Short mmCIF file of C-alpha atoms in Angstrom, two decimals:
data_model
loop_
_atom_site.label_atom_id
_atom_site.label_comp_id
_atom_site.label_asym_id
_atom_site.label_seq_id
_atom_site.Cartn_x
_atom_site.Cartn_y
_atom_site.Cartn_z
CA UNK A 20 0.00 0.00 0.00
CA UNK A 21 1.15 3.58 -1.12
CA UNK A 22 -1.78 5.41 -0.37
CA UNK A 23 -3.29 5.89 3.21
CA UNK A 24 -5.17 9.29 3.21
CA UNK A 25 -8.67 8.12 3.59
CA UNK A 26 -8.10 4.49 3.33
CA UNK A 27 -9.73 2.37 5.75
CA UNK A 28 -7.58 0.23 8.54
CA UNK A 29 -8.80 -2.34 10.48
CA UNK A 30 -6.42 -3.46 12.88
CA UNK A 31 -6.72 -5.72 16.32
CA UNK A 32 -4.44 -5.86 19.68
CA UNK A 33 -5.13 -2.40 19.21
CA UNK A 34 -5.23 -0.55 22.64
CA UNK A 35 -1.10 -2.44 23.59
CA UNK A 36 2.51 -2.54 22.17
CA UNK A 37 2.96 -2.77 17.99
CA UNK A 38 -0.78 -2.58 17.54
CA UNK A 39 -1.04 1.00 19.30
CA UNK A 40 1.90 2.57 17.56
CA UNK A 41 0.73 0.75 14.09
CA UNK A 42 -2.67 3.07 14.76
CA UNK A 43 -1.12 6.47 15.28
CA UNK A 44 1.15 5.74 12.31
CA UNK A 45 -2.38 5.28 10.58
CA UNK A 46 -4.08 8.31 12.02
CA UNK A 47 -0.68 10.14 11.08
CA UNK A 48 -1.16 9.25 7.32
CA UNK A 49 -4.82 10.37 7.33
CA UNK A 50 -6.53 6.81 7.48
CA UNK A 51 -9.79 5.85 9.09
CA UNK A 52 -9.14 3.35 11.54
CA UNK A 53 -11.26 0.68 13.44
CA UNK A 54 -9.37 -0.13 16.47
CA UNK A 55 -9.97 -3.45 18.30
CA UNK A 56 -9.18 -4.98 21.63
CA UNK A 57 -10.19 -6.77 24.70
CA UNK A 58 -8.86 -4.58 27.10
CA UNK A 59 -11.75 -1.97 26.87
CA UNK A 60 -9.99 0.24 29.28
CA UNK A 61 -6.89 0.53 27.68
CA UNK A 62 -8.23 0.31 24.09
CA UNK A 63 -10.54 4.02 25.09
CA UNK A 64 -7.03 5.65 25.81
CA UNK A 65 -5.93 4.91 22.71
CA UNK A 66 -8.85 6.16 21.00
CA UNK A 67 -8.80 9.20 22.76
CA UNK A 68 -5.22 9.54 22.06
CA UNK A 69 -6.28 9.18 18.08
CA UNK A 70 -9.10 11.44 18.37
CA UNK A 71 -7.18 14.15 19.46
CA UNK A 72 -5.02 13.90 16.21
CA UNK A 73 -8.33 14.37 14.58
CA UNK A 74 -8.73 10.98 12.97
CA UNK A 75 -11.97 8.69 11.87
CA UNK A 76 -12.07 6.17 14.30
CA UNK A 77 -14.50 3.17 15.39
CA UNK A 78 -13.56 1.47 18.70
CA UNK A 79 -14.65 -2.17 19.13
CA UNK A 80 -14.25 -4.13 22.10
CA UNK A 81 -14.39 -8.10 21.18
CA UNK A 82 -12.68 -11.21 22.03
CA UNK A 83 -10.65 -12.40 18.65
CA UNK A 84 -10.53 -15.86 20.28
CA UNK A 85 -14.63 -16.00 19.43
CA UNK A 86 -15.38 -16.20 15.77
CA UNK A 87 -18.75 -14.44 16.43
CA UNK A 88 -16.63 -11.44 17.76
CA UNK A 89 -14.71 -11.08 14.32
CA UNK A 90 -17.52 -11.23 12.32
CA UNK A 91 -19.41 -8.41 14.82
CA UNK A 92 -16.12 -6.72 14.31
CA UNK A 93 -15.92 -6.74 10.38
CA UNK A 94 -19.85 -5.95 9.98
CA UNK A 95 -19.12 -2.77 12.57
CA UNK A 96 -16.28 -1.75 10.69
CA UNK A 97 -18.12 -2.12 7.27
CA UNK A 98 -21.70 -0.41 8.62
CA UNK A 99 -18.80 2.54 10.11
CA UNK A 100 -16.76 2.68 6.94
CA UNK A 101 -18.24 0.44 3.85
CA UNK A 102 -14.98 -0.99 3.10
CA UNK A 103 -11.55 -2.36 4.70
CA UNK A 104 -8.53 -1.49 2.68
CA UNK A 105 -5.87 -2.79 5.35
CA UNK A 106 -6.59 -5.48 7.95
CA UNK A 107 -3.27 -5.99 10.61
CA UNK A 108 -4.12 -9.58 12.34
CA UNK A 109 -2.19 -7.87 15.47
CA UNK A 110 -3.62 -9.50 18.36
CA UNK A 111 -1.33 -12.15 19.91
CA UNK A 112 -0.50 -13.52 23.20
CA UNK A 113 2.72 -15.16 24.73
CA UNK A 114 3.17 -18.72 27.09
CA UNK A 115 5.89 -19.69 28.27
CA UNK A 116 6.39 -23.84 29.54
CA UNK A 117 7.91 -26.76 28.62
CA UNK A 118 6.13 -29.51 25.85
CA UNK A 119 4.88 -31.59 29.05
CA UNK A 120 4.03 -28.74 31.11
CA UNK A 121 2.26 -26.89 29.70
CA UNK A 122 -1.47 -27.38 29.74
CA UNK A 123 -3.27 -28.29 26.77
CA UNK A 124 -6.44 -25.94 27.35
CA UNK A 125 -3.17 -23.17 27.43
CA UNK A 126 -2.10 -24.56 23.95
CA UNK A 127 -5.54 -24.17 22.99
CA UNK A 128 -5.48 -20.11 23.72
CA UNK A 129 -2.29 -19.45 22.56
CA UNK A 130 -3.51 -21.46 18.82
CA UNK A 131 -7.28 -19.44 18.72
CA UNK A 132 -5.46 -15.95 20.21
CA UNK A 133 -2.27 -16.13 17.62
CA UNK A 134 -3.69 -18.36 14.73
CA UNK A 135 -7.47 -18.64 14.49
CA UNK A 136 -8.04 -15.48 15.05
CA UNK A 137 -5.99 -14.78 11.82
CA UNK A 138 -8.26 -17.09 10.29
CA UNK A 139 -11.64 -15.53 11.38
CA UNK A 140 -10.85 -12.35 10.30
CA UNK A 141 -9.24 -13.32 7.23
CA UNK A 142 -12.48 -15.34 6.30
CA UNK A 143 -14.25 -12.94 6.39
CA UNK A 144 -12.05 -9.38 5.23
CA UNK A 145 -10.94 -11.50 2.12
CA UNK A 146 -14.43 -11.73 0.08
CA UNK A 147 -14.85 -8.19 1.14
CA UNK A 148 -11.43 -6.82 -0.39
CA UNK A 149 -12.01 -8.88 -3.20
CA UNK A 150 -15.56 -7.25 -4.07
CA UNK A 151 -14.22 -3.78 -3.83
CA UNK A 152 -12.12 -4.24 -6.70
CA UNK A 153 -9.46 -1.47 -4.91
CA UNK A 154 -6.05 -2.98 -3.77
CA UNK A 155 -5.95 -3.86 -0.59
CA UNK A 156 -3.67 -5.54 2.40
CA UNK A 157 -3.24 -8.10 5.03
CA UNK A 158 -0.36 -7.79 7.57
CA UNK A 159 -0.44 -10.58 10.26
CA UNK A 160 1.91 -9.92 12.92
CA UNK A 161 3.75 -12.90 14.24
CA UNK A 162 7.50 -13.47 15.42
CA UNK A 163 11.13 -14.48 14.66
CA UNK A 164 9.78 -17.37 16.51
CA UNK A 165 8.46 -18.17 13.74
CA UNK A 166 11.25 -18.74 12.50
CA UNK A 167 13.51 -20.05 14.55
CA UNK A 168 13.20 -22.09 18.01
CA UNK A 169 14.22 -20.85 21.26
CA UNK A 170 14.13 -23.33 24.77
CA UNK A 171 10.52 -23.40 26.64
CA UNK A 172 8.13 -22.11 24.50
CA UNK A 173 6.92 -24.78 22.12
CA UNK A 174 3.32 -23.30 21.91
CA UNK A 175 4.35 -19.99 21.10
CA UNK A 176 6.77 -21.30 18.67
CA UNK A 177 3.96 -23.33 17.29
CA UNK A 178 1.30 -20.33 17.26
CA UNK A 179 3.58 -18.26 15.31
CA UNK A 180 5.51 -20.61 12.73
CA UNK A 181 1.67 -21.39 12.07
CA UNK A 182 0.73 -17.69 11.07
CA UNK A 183 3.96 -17.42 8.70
CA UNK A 184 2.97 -20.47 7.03
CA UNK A 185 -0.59 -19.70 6.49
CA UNK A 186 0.39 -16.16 5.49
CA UNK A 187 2.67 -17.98 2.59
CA UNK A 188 0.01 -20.06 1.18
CA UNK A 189 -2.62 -17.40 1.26
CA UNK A 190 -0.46 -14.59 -0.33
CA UNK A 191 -0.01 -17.70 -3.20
CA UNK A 192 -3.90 -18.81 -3.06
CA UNK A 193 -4.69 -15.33 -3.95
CA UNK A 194 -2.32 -14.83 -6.39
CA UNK A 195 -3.71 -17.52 -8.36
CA UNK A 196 -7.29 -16.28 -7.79
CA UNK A 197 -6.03 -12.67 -9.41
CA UNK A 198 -6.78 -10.75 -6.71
CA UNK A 199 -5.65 -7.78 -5.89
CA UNK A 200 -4.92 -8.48 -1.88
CA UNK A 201 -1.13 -8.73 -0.77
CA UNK A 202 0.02 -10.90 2.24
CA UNK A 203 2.52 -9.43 4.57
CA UNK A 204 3.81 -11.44 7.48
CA UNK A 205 5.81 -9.19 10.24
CA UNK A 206 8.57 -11.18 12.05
CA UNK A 207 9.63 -8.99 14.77
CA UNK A 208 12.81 -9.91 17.41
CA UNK A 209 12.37 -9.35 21.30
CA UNK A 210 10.64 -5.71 21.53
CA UNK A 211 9.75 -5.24 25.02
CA UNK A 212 6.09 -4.48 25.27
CA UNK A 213 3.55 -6.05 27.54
CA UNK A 214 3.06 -8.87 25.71
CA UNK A 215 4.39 -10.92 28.72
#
């Protein structure tokens, strides 16, 4: 994307860490943003914080873990906006613990938080880009752990190498389908936010 005055961003893990400075760099280029997170408290500062720059915005509070969430989320940013121009699968969380430690109902969040909901909202931004006939953008944010393995976090490692992989395939799927959606994948090192 080359373009952002007016275009239309859609971006969760809004209100913490790369997903609140990835929404003032929006509001700074003139975009309309929907901003979404759990944390209702800390997702109103930031969009009071983007108000005050004078931007467009449309604060959603949902759970990306629940697929009925996302699609609330993409019809309020539609009935807002009529059309999503950058979506930024942000949202993630972080587990520490050991293969045989580590519950499996906590393998379960960390795979719906960092993967499925990458799927959800993917499922359902993708027809939607690909009806507007406008290029358009998907950034899911995962991790040089997905990428390369470091000792006692298996899940996370798992979460993540998932998201580049199904980043990959899409970007080819809809390449093949001629659409005019491109897949970005963000691998970021250790950044200290409070994602642990």
């Amino acid at each position: 994307m080359t373009e952002f005055k007016d275009r239309v961003m859609l971006i969760t893990g809004a209100a913490h860490g790369f997903g609140h400075v990835i929404a003032l760099g929006g509001a700074k280029r003139g975009m309309r943003l929907a901003i979404v997170d759990i944390d209702e408290d800390a997702l109103k500062a930031t969009y009071d914080e983007l108000v005050a720059t004078g931007a467009d915005v449309e604060m959603i509070v949902a759970d990306v873990t629940k697929e009925a969430d996302v699609d609330a989320m993409v019809k309020q940013t539609m009935a807002k906006f009529g059309q999503i121009d950058l979506l930024i699968n942000n949202a993630g969380i972080a587990l520490p613990g050991r293969m045989w430690e580590l519950p499996s109902r906590d393998w379960e969040w960390i795979m719906h938080v960092n993967v499925m909901s990458q799927v959800y909202a993917m499922q359902q931004v993708i027809p939607i880009m690909m009806k507007q006939k406008t290029h358009a953008d998907i950034l899911n944010v995962a991790s040089i752990a997905g990428l390369v393995d470091t000792p006692g976090m298996p899940a996370y490692h798992a979460s993540k190498f998932a998201s580049v992989g199904m980043t990959e395939a899409t970007a080819y799927d809809l390449q093949r389908a001629g659409a005019d959606i491109d897949m970005h994948v963000m691998c970021p090192g250790f950044v200290q936010t409070d994602l642990y």
